[in-house]
mmCIF file of C-alpha atoms in Angstrom:
data_model
loop_
_atom_site.group_PDB
_atom_site.id
_atom_site.type_symbol
_atom_site.label_atom_id
_atom_site.label_comp_id
_atom_site.label_asym_id
_atom_site.label_seq_id
_atom_site.Cartn_x
_atom_site.Cartn_y
_atom_site.Cartn_z
ATOM 1 C CA MET A 208 -1.422 -15.290 62.022
ATOM 2 C CA LYS A 209 -2.777 -18.597 63.365
ATOM 3 C CA LEU A 210 -5.810 -18.281 61.122
ATOM 4 C CA ASP A 211 -3.616 -17.601 58.087
ATOM 5 C CA LEU A 212 -1.480 -20.629 58.911
ATOM 6 C CA TYR A 213 -4.632 -22.716 59.261
ATOM 7 C CA TYR A 214 -5.885 -21.671 55.827
ATOM 8 C CA ALA A 215 -2.443 -22.203 54.294
ATOM 9 C CA LYS A 216 -2.196 -25.674 55.832
ATOM 10 C CA ARG A 217 -5.652 -26.684 54.611
ATOM 11 C CA PHE A 218 -4.870 -25.379 51.122
ATOM 12 C CA ALA A 219 -1.549 -27.262 50.975
ATOM 13 C CA GLN A 220 -3.183 -30.473 52.200
ATOM 14 C CA TRP A 221 -5.918 -30.379 49.575
ATOM 15 C CA PHE A 222 -3.339 -29.492 46.910
ATOM 16 C CA LEU A 223 -1.356 -32.625 47.741
ATOM 17 C CA VAL A 224 -4.472 -34.826 47.854
ATOM 18 C CA ILE A 225 -5.866 -33.598 44.531
ATOM 19 C CA SER A 226 -2.431 -33.756 42.906
ATOM 20 C CA GLY A 227 -2.008 -37.349 44.073
ATOM 21 C CA VAL A 228 -5.432 -38.461 42.832
ATOM 22 C CA LEU A 229 -5.163 -36.696 39.476
ATOM 23 C CA MET A 230 -1.589 -37.834 38.794
ATOM 24 C CA THR A 231 -2.505 -41.426 39.655
ATOM 25 C CA LEU A 232 -5.199 -41.332 36.978
ATOM 26 C CA VAL A 233 -2.844 -39.650 34.493
ATOM 27 C CA ILE A 234 -0.088 -42.217 35.108
ATOM 28 C CA LEU A 235 -2.501 -45.127 34.607
ATOM 29 C CA ILE A 236 -3.805 -43.624 31.367
ATOM 30 C CA ASP A 237 -0.289 -42.873 30.121
ATOM 31 C CA LEU A 238 0.870 -46.401 31.013
ATOM 32 C CA ASN A 239 -1.900 -47.782 28.830
ATOM 33 C CA GLU A 240 -0.755 -45.442 26.035
ATOM 34 C CA GLN A 241 2.863 -46.627 26.328
ATOM 35 C CA ILE A 242 1.703 -50.238 26.158
ATOM 36 C CA ARG A 243 -0.173 -49.426 22.952
ATOM 37 C CA ARG A 244 2.751 -47.505 21.398
ATOM 38 C CA PHE A 245 5.345 -50.202 22.059
ATOM 39 C CA ASP A 246 3.095 -53.211 21.621
ATOM 40 C CA SER A 247 5.067 -54.454 18.588
ATOM 41 C CA LEU A 248 8.402 -54.240 20.463
ATOM 42 C CA ASP A 249 7.335 -56.382 23.426
ATOM 43 C CA LEU A 250 9.015 -54.210 26.057
ATOM 44 C CA GLY A 251 9.115 -55.369 29.657
ATOM 45 C CA ALA A 252 6.842 -53.920 32.322
ATOM 46 C CA GLY A 253 9.772 -52.172 34.004
ATOM 47 C CA LYS A 254 10.706 -50.225 30.865
ATOM 48 C CA LEU A 255 7.090 -49.233 30.198
ATOM 49 C CA ILE A 256 6.636 -48.038 33.777
ATOM 50 C CA GLY A 257 9.912 -46.132 33.514
ATOM 51 C CA LEU A 258 8.728 -44.327 30.377
ATOM 52 C CA THR A 259 5.437 -43.509 32.064
ATOM 53 C CA LEU A 260 7.144 -42.070 35.142
ATOM 54 C CA LEU A 261 9.408 -39.957 32.932
ATOM 55 C CA ASN A 262 6.273 -38.431 31.421
ATOM 56 C CA ALA A 263 4.714 -37.705 34.825
ATOM 57 C CA PRO A 264 6.545 -34.403 35.627
ATOM 58 C CA ALA A 265 5.507 -32.884 32.289
ATOM 59 C CA ALA A 266 1.889 -33.950 32.866
ATOM 60 C CA PHE A 267 1.930 -32.506 36.393
ATOM 61 C CA SER A 268 3.296 -29.205 35.075
ATOM 62 C CA GLU A 269 0.566 -29.078 32.428
ATOM 63 C CA PHE A 270 -2.216 -29.832 34.921
ATOM 64 C CA LEU A 271 -1.064 -27.351 37.578
ATOM 65 C CA PRO A 272 -3.706 -24.691 36.741
ATOM 66 C CA LEU A 273 -6.488 -27.279 36.929
ATOM 67 C CA ILE A 274 -5.133 -28.651 40.215
ATOM 68 C CA MET A 275 -4.955 -25.132 41.614
ATOM 69 C CA ILE A 276 -8.550 -24.232 40.800
ATOM 70 C CA LEU A 277 -9.882 -27.595 42.077
ATOM 71 C CA THR A 278 -7.918 -27.157 45.310
ATOM 72 C CA THR A 279 -9.435 -23.722 45.843
ATOM 73 C CA ILE A 280 -12.969 -24.965 45.140
ATOM 74 C CA VAL A 281 -12.679 -27.927 47.513
ATOM 75 C CA LEU A 282 -11.142 -25.750 50.233
ATOM 76 C CA PHE A 283 -13.719 -22.966 50.243
ATOM 77 C CA VAL A 284 -16.739 -25.216 49.685
ATOM 78 C CA GLY A 285 -15.593 -27.167 52.735
ATOM 79 C CA LEU A 286 -15.058 -23.994 54.759
ATOM 80 C CA ALA A 287 -18.489 -22.729 53.752
ATOM 81 C CA ARG A 288 -20.233 -25.972 54.726
ATOM 82 C CA SER A 289 -18.547 -25.995 58.127
ATOM 83 C CA SER A 290 -19.460 -22.309 58.613
ATOM 84 C CA GLU A 291 -15.786 -21.442 59.152
ATOM 85 C CA LEU A 292 -16.077 -18.620 56.637
ATOM 86 C CA VAL A 293 -19.011 -17.227 58.596
ATOM 87 C CA VAL A 294 -16.937 -17.291 61.786
ATOM 88 C CA THR A 295 -14.047 -15.643 59.971
ATOM 89 C CA ARG A 296 -16.270 -12.770 58.847
ATOM 90 C CA ALA A 297 -17.853 -12.567 62.305
ATOM 91 C CA ILE A 298 -14.508 -11.777 63.928
ATOM 92 C CA GLY A 299 -14.072 -8.866 61.540
ATOM 93 C CA ARG A 300 -11.902 -10.412 58.819
ATOM 94 C CA SER A 301 -13.178 -9.963 55.274
ATOM 95 C CA GLY A 302 -13.336 -12.795 52.784
ATOM 96 C CA ILE A 303 -10.682 -11.155 50.620
ATOM 97 C CA ARG A 304 -8.321 -10.987 53.606
ATOM 98 C CA ALA A 305 -8.914 -14.700 54.184
ATOM 99 C CA LEU A 306 -7.583 -15.306 50.672
ATOM 100 C CA ALA A 307 -4.127 -14.000 51.581
ATOM 101 C CA ALA A 308 -2.789 -17.344 52.808
ATOM 102 C CA PRO A 309 -4.036 -19.501 49.860
ATOM 103 C CA VAL A 310 -2.796 -16.883 47.383
ATOM 104 C CA LEU A 311 0.612 -16.840 49.054
ATOM 105 C CA VAL A 312 0.831 -20.649 48.927
ATOM 106 C CA ALA A 313 -0.210 -20.638 45.258
ATOM 107 C CA ALA A 314 2.446 -18.033 44.449
ATOM 108 C CA LEU A 315 5.057 -20.129 46.255
ATOM 109 C CA ILE A 316 4.014 -23.220 44.294
ATOM 110 C CA GLY A 317 4.279 -21.170 41.101
ATOM 111 C CA VAL A 318 7.808 -20.061 41.979
ATOM 112 C CA LEU A 319 8.794 -23.670 42.699
ATOM 113 C CA ALA A 320 7.204 -24.749 39.412
ATOM 114 C CA VAL A 321 9.396 -22.296 37.502
ATOM 115 C CA SER A 322 12.615 -22.716 39.472
ATOM 116 C CA THR A 323 12.527 -26.451 40.235
ATOM 117 C CA LEU A 324 9.802 -28.298 38.320
ATOM 118 C CA ASN A 325 10.698 -26.764 34.945
ATOM 119 C CA PRO A 326 14.297 -28.121 34.914
ATOM 120 C CA ILE A 327 13.006 -31.515 36.066
ATOM 121 C CA VAL A 328 10.470 -31.553 33.217
ATOM 122 C CA ALA A 329 13.196 -30.637 30.711
ATOM 123 C CA ALA A 330 15.485 -33.431 31.940
ATOM 124 C CA THR A 331 12.790 -36.130 32.075
ATOM 125 C CA THR A 332 11.378 -35.125 28.676
ATOM 126 C CA ASN A 333 14.793 -35.455 27.032
ATOM 127 C CA GLN A 334 15.385 -38.788 28.756
ATOM 128 C CA PHE A 335 11.968 -40.028 27.624
ATOM 129 C CA ARG A 336 12.749 -39.118 24.008
ATOM 130 C CA ASN A 337 16.171 -40.766 24.155
ATOM 131 C CA LEU A 338 14.790 -43.997 25.608
ATOM 132 C CA SER A 339 11.901 -44.058 23.124
ATOM 133 C CA ASP A 340 14.317 -43.661 20.199
ATOM 134 C CA THR A 341 16.616 -46.297 21.673
ATOM 135 C CA TYR A 342 13.816 -48.831 22.044
ATOM 136 C CA ARG A 343 12.457 -48.135 18.561
ATOM 137 C CA ASN A 344 15.625 -47.529 16.520
ATOM 138 C CA GLY A 345 18.456 -49.036 18.531
ATOM 139 C CA GLY A 346 19.937 -45.647 19.425
ATOM 140 C CA PRO A 347 18.887 -42.191 20.585
ATOM 141 C CA SER A 348 18.190 -39.263 18.275
ATOM 142 C CA ALA A 349 18.824 -35.692 19.336
ATOM 143 C CA LEU A 350 18.616 -32.154 18.068
ATOM 144 C CA SER A 351 20.430 -29.078 19.348
ATOM 145 C CA LEU A 352 21.117 -25.534 18.223
ATOM 146 C CA SER A 353 24.222 -23.453 18.748
ATOM 147 C CA GLY A 354 25.890 -20.424 17.253
ATOM 148 C CA GLU A 355 27.531 -22.801 14.755
ATOM 149 C CA GLY A 356 24.211 -24.003 13.362
ATOM 150 C CA LEU A 357 21.996 -27.068 13.693
ATOM 151 C CA TRP A 358 23.187 -30.395 15.118
ATOM 152 C CA LEU A 359 21.290 -33.664 14.689
ATOM 153 C CA ARG A 360 22.043 -37.126 16.016
ATOM 154 C CA GLN A 361 20.222 -40.187 14.773
ATOM 155 C CA GLY A 362 20.581 -43.758 15.922
ATOM 156 C CA SER A 363 19.879 -47.147 14.389
ATOM 157 C CA ALA A 364 20.958 -50.752 14.747
ATOM 158 C CA ASN A 365 23.861 -49.967 12.385
ATOM 159 C CA GLY A 366 25.293 -47.252 14.624
ATOM 160 C CA GLN A 367 25.070 -43.514 15.198
ATOM 161 C CA SER A 368 25.217 -40.562 12.806
ATOM 162 C CA VAL A 369 25.982 -36.956 13.684
ATOM 163 C CA ILE A 370 24.682 -34.336 11.242
ATOM 164 C CA HIS A 371 25.713 -30.691 11.207
ATOM 165 C CA ALA A 372 24.159 -27.950 9.048
ATOM 166 C CA THR A 373 24.937 -24.250 8.999
ATOM 167 C CA GLY A 374 21.398 -23.278 7.978
ATOM 168 C CA TYR A 375 18.183 -24.331 6.301
ATOM 169 C CA THR A 376 15.960 -23.246 3.450
ATOM 170 C CA ALA A 377 13.892 -20.155 4.353
ATOM 171 C CA ASP A 378 10.747 -20.972 6.376
ATOM 172 C CA SER A 379 10.964 -24.673 5.552
ATOM 173 C CA ILE A 380 10.890 -25.754 9.200
ATOM 174 C CA ASP A 381 8.114 -23.380 10.190
ATOM 175 C CA ALA A 382 6.021 -24.172 7.123
ATOM 176 C CA ASP A 383 2.734 -26.007 7.394
ATOM 177 C CA ASP A 384 4.148 -28.699 5.093
ATOM 178 C CA ALA A 385 6.282 -30.653 7.549
ATOM 179 C CA ALA A 386 7.892 -32.705 4.758
ATOM 180 C CA ASN A 387 9.663 -29.651 3.311
ATOM 181 C CA ILE A 388 12.864 -29.497 5.384
ATOM 182 C CA THR A 389 16.137 -28.752 3.591
ATOM 183 C CA LEU A 390 19.424 -28.348 5.451
ATOM 184 C CA LEU A 391 22.324 -26.422 3.925
ATOM 185 C CA ASN A 392 26.091 -27.057 4.017
ATOM 186 C CA VAL A 393 25.707 -30.467 5.600
ATOM 187 C CA THR A 394 28.417 -32.599 7.228
ATOM 188 C CA ILE A 395 27.627 -36.161 8.316
ATOM 189 C CA HIS A 396 29.812 -38.433 10.449
ATOM 190 C CA ASP A 397 28.791 -42.087 10.645
ATOM 191 C CA TYR A 398 29.904 -44.292 13.547
ATOM 192 C CA ALA A 399 29.790 -48.054 13.948
ATOM 193 C CA PRO A 400 27.890 -49.625 16.874
ATOM 194 C CA ASP A 401 31.201 -49.939 18.749
ATOM 195 C CA GLY A 402 31.755 -46.164 18.448
ATOM 196 C CA GLY A 403 34.444 -46.142 15.754
ATOM 197 C CA PRO A 404 34.143 -43.766 12.750
ATOM 198 C CA VAL A 405 32.994 -45.314 9.469
ATOM 199 C CA ARG A 406 32.739 -42.459 6.981
ATOM 200 C CA GLN A 407 32.365 -38.727 6.518
ATOM 201 C CA ILE A 408 29.989 -37.068 4.066
ATOM 202 C CA ILE A 409 29.905 -33.415 3.016
ATOM 203 C CA ALA A 410 26.977 -32.211 0.905
ATOM 204 C CA HIS A 411 25.680 -28.900 -0.383
ATOM 205 C CA SER A 412 22.169 -29.687 0.884
ATOM 206 C CA ALA A 413 20.136 -32.465 2.472
ATOM 207 C CA LYS A 414 16.372 -32.753 2.114
ATOM 208 C CA LEU A 415 14.280 -35.025 4.291
ATOM 209 C CA GLN A 416 11.883 -37.041 2.136
ATOM 210 C CA GLY A 417 9.941 -39.766 3.899
ATOM 211 C CA SER A 418 12.430 -41.955 5.740
ATOM 212 C CA ASP A 419 15.486 -40.839 3.694
ATOM 213 C CA TRP A 420 17.882 -37.941 3.472
ATOM 214 C CA VAL A 421 18.370 -36.857 -0.152
ATOM 215 C CA LEU A 422 21.849 -35.304 -0.376
ATOM 216 C CA ARG A 423 22.916 -33.214 -3.372
ATOM 217 C CA GLN A 424 26.473 -32.522 -4.503
ATOM 218 C CA ALA A 425 27.798 -34.928 -1.898
ATOM 219 C CA LYS A 426 31.301 -36.318 -1.360
ATOM 220 C CA VAL A 427 31.946 -39.448 0.711
ATOM 221 C CA TRP A 428 35.194 -40.343 2.478
ATOM 222 C CA PRO A 429 35.494 -43.896 3.932
ATOM 223 C CA LEU A 430 37.259 -43.995 7.291
ATOM 224 C CA ALA A 431 38.060 -47.702 7.500
ATOM 225 C CA ALA A 432 41.459 -48.769 8.798
ATOM 226 C CA GLY A 433 44.076 -49.248 6.096
ATOM 227 C CA LEU A 434 42.287 -47.100 3.489
ATOM 228 C CA ASN A 435 43.338 -43.702 2.189
ATOM 229 C CA PRO A 436 40.182 -41.602 2.620
ATOM 230 C CA GLU A 437 40.907 -39.179 -0.223
ATOM 231 C CA SER A 438 41.930 -41.734 -2.832
ATOM 232 C CA ASN A 439 38.882 -43.861 -2.008
ATOM 233 C CA SER A 440 36.436 -40.951 -1.858
ATOM 234 C CA ALA A 441 33.484 -40.709 -4.210
ATOM 235 C CA ASP A 442 31.395 -37.806 -5.545
ATOM 236 C CA HIS A 443 27.622 -38.065 -5.933
ATOM 237 C CA ASP A 444 25.235 -35.658 -7.570
ATOM 238 C CA VAL A 445 22.438 -37.277 -5.554
ATOM 239 C CA LEU A 446 22.960 -39.564 -2.569
ATOM 240 C CA ILE A 447 20.133 -41.180 -0.598
ATOM 241 C CA LEU A 448 20.685 -42.157 3.034
ATOM 242 C CA PRO A 449 18.098 -43.856 5.271
ATOM 243 C CA THR A 450 17.232 -42.102 8.514
ATOM 244 C CA THR A 451 15.219 -42.731 11.648
ATOM 245 C CA LEU A 452 14.409 -39.037 12.031
ATOM 246 C CA THR A 453 11.128 -37.607 10.821
ATOM 247 C CA SER A 454 10.298 -34.131 9.583
ATOM 248 C CA ASP A 455 7.671 -33.766 12.314
ATOM 249 C CA ARG A 456 10.243 -34.647 14.974
ATOM 250 C CA ILE A 457 12.692 -32.011 13.681
ATOM 251 C CA ARG A 458 10.001 -29.372 13.321
ATOM 252 C CA ASP A 459 8.524 -30.095 16.749
ATOM 253 C CA SER A 460 11.958 -30.036 18.387
ATOM 254 C CA LEU A 461 12.674 -26.637 16.895
ATOM 255 C CA GLY A 462 9.208 -25.325 17.700
ATOM 256 C CA THR A 463 8.814 -26.396 21.324
ATOM 257 C CA SER A 464 10.774 -25.725 24.488
ATOM 258 C CA ASP A 465 9.660 -28.540 26.785
ATOM 259 C CA GLY A 466 13.118 -30.102 26.579
ATOM 260 C CA ILE A 467 14.941 -26.887 27.519
ATOM 261 C CA SER A 468 15.265 -25.684 31.092
ATOM 262 C CA VAL A 469 14.165 -22.143 31.876
ATOM 263 C CA TYR A 470 17.747 -21.497 33.001
ATOM 264 C CA ASP A 471 19.047 -22.489 29.538
ATOM 265 C CA LEU A 472 16.451 -20.606 27.511
ATOM 266 C CA PRO A 473 18.304 -17.229 27.438
ATOM 267 C CA SER A 474 21.487 -18.822 26.068
ATOM 268 C CA THR A 475 19.438 -20.916 23.630
ATOM 269 C CA ILE A 476 17.730 -17.780 22.344
ATOM 270 C CA ARG A 477 21.105 -16.096 21.824
ATOM 271 C CA ASP A 478 22.524 -19.136 20.024
ATOM 272 C CA MET A 479 19.489 -19.420 17.767
ATOM 273 C CA ALA A 480 19.646 -15.733 16.884
ATOM 274 C CA THR A 481 23.350 -16.077 16.065
ATOM 275 C CA ALA A 482 22.644 -19.090 13.847
ATOM 276 C CA GLY A 483 19.854 -17.234 12.043
ATOM 277 C CA PHE A 484 16.887 -19.161 13.432
ATOM 278 C CA SER A 485 13.646 -17.587 14.607
ATOM 279 C CA THR A 486 13.569 -17.114 18.403
ATOM 280 C CA LYS A 487 9.998 -15.860 18.778
ATOM 281 C CA ARG A 488 8.589 -19.092 20.197
ATOM 282 C CA TYR A 489 11.370 -19.408 22.758
ATOM 283 C CA GLU A 490 11.004 -15.797 23.857
ATOM 284 C CA VAL A 491 7.269 -16.261 24.397
ATOM 285 C CA TRP A 492 7.859 -19.519 26.265
ATOM 286 C CA LEU A 493 10.409 -17.898 28.579
ATOM 287 C CA GLN A 494 8.099 -15.012 29.451
ATOM 288 C CA THR A 495 5.138 -17.379 29.886
ATOM 289 C CA GLU A 496 7.111 -19.466 32.364
ATOM 290 C CA LEU A 497 8.120 -16.363 34.317
ATOM 291 C CA ALA A 498 4.457 -15.323 34.447
ATOM 292 C CA ARG A 499 3.292 -18.738 35.670
ATOM 293 C CA PRO A 500 3.072 -17.820 39.409
ATOM 294 C CA PHE A 501 0.690 -14.968 38.536
ATOM 295 C CA PHE A 502 -1.479 -17.282 36.446
ATOM 296 C CA LEU A 503 -1.712 -19.818 39.286
ATOM 297 C CA VAL A 504 -2.734 -17.005 41.633
ATOM 298 C CA ALA A 505 -5.423 -16.077 39.107
ATOM 299 C CA MET A 506 -6.725 -19.669 39.208
ATOM 300 C CA VAL A 507 -7.025 -19.433 43.004
ATOM 301 C CA LEU A 508 -8.969 -16.181 42.713
ATOM 302 C CA VAL A 509 -11.269 -17.699 40.081
ATOM 303 C CA GLY A 510 -12.112 -20.637 42.336
ATOM 304 C CA ALA A 511 -12.649 -18.374 45.348
ATOM 305 C CA ALA A 512 -14.815 -15.860 43.486
ATOM 306 C CA PHE A 513 -17.647 -18.417 43.064
ATOM 307 C CA THR A 514 -17.287 -20.566 46.188
ATOM 308 C CA MET A 515 -16.754 -18.103 49.063
ATOM 309 C CA ARG A 516 -20.437 -18.093 49.881
ATOM 310 C CA HIS A 517 -22.539 -19.900 52.458
ATOM 311 C CA THR A 518 -24.150 -23.117 51.312
ATOM 312 C CA ARG A 519 -27.571 -22.064 52.630
ATOM 313 C CA PHE A 520 -27.898 -19.751 49.620
ATOM 314 C CA GLY A 521 -27.928 -22.825 47.368
ATOM 315 C CA GLY A 522 -26.535 -23.114 43.873
ATOM 316 C CA THR A 523 -23.200 -24.558 44.993
ATOM 317 C CA GLY A 524 -23.059 -26.982 42.074
ATOM 318 C CA LEU A 525 -23.689 -24.230 39.546
ATOM 319 C CA ALA A 526 -21.077 -22.022 41.208
ATOM 320 C CA VAL A 527 -18.474 -24.805 41.054
ATOM 321 C CA LEU A 528 -19.282 -25.504 37.404
ATOM 322 C CA THR A 529 -19.027 -21.800 36.569
ATOM 323 C CA ALA A 530 -15.645 -21.524 38.301
ATOM 324 C CA VAL A 531 -14.248 -24.525 36.438
ATOM 325 C CA LEU A 532 -15.543 -23.298 33.074
ATOM 326 C CA LEU A 533 -14.144 -19.817 33.670
ATOM 327 C CA GLY A 534 -10.796 -21.367 34.623
ATOM 328 C CA PHE A 535 -10.744 -23.381 31.399
ATOM 329 C CA GLY A 536 -11.700 -20.240 29.470
ATOM 330 C CA LEU A 537 -8.812 -18.259 30.948
ATOM 331 C CA TYR A 538 -6.452 -21.162 30.239
ATOM 332 C CA PHE A 539 -7.603 -21.216 26.614
ATOM 333 C CA ILE A 540 -7.145 -17.451 26.312
ATOM 334 C CA ARG A 541 -3.616 -17.745 27.706
ATOM 335 C CA ASN A 542 -2.723 -20.445 25.163
ATOM 336 C CA PHE A 543 -4.344 -18.452 22.347
ATOM 337 C CA ALA A 544 -2.347 -15.356 23.293
ATOM 338 C CA GLN A 545 0.786 -17.501 23.388
ATOM 339 C CA VAL A 546 0.125 -18.706 19.825
ATOM 340 C CA LEU A 547 -0.412 -15.115 18.661
ATOM 341 C CA GLY A 548 2.871 -14.130 20.281
ATOM 342 C CA GLU A 549 4.748 -17.045 18.687
ATOM 343 C CA ASN A 550 3.440 -16.010 15.275
ATOM 344 C CA GLY A 551 4.516 -12.417 15.849
ATOM 345 C CA GLN A 552 0.996 -10.994 15.722
ATOM 346 C CA ILE A 553 1.243 -9.422 19.182
ATOM 347 C CA PRO A 554 4.302 -8.395 21.249
ATOM 348 C CA VAL A 555 5.989 -11.075 23.354
ATOM 349 C CA ALA A 556 5.381 -9.294 26.675
ATOM 350 C CA LEU A 557 1.692 -8.796 25.866
ATOM 351 C CA ALA A 558 1.247 -12.478 24.923
ATOM 352 C CA ALA A 559 2.843 -13.740 28.130
ATOM 353 C CA TRP A 560 1.777 -11.238 30.780
ATOM 354 C CA ALA A 561 -1.603 -9.883 29.648
ATOM 355 C CA PRO A 562 -3.659 -13.079 30.328
ATOM 356 C CA PRO A 563 -2.547 -13.600 33.970
ATOM 357 C CA VAL A 564 -2.726 -9.898 34.839
ATOM 358 C CA ALA A 565 -6.154 -9.527 33.209
ATOM 359 C CA SER A 566 -7.353 -12.698 34.955
ATOM 360 C CA ILE A 567 -6.295 -11.364 38.357
ATOM 361 C CA MET A 568 -8.021 -8.023 37.731
ATOM 362 C CA LEU A 569 -11.210 -9.749 36.524
ATOM 363 C CA THR A 570 -11.459 -12.069 39.511
ATOM 364 C CA MET A 571 -10.587 -9.311 41.972
ATOM 365 C CA GLY A 572 -13.496 -7.342 40.530
ATOM 366 C CA LEU A 573 -15.809 -10.318 41.052
ATOM 367 C CA LEU A 574 -14.572 -10.753 44.638
ATOM 368 C CA LEU A 575 -14.971 -7.084 45.489
ATOM 369 C CA HIS A 576 -18.490 -7.115 44.060
ATOM 370 C CA ALA A 577 -19.393 -10.237 46.039
ATOM 371 C CA GLU A 578 -17.914 -8.912 49.296
ATOM 372 C CA ASP A 579 -18.883 -5.256 49.195
ATOM 373 C CA GLY A 580 -21.808 -5.216 46.771
#
């Protein structure tokens, strides 16, 4: 037990050190990117640093597999150079048994990543988008889905607009042409900067073209004080309204789940199915998140498979390079399987669970071969 605790402590220490070093570099690079993006707006240093820190949890979540494999490599290369692995085997404990503590710590980190880090990433990602839209357009933009359809909120210096649509033209949002987005049965409520209503618009359809909404068969009711909305209403065959939203933003918001907590994904999937939207991407994302602890365990096994050897045999650099390349290869395969699952080419469970399970079996085979010949 003391030996297991020793290995677990060493693994956790190196995990924290490597995470700190890597995230420091990522934050500095991202800060430079935020300075470039908002150069024309002349934002203060505090706001730029705030945006960068809001991006940090998402970057940490994305780099977790790399951090895990680097932690394993550093740990076991260090143990091999100090001959601690030799002593461990000399007392009758196999190398695979010595992996129990690091694997357990990796699994625990994976569980925390799903249960705690994922909601934090969702919250900070949404806050980052809201602040970015506020700095650029004078108000936040948002997109949400419910059983009642699609809800959009766009902001500008002239106030806020809330857009509701009951559906959209078939496969327009998932199409490769991002400029082809048409919403159906559209209702728009415009609000002044002070929050008061300005007008209501109902249209048969709204198509996003460039920086404008093109509304067809639209009717406009002014909501100013002292006016009769119906008597002052106007009908338009075609009505053009400027917007701060982009087709890429709408498509990306519907196609990604980084702004949705894993706890909210099941209800989001149900709401999207009720509204008639495709749920395949969200189903794959949910299963991929649930399989994350197994994938992190696989990264530990990959790093151990090539570094649990004594340094006197030589070739440590090649072994480390091979472990890193294999880790990147497995990460690519996982992402490729996820894309296939999102496109419906393979079942959701196969896309999410096959890569981590296959990775664990592959690395266990390499470890058994290395230990027992």
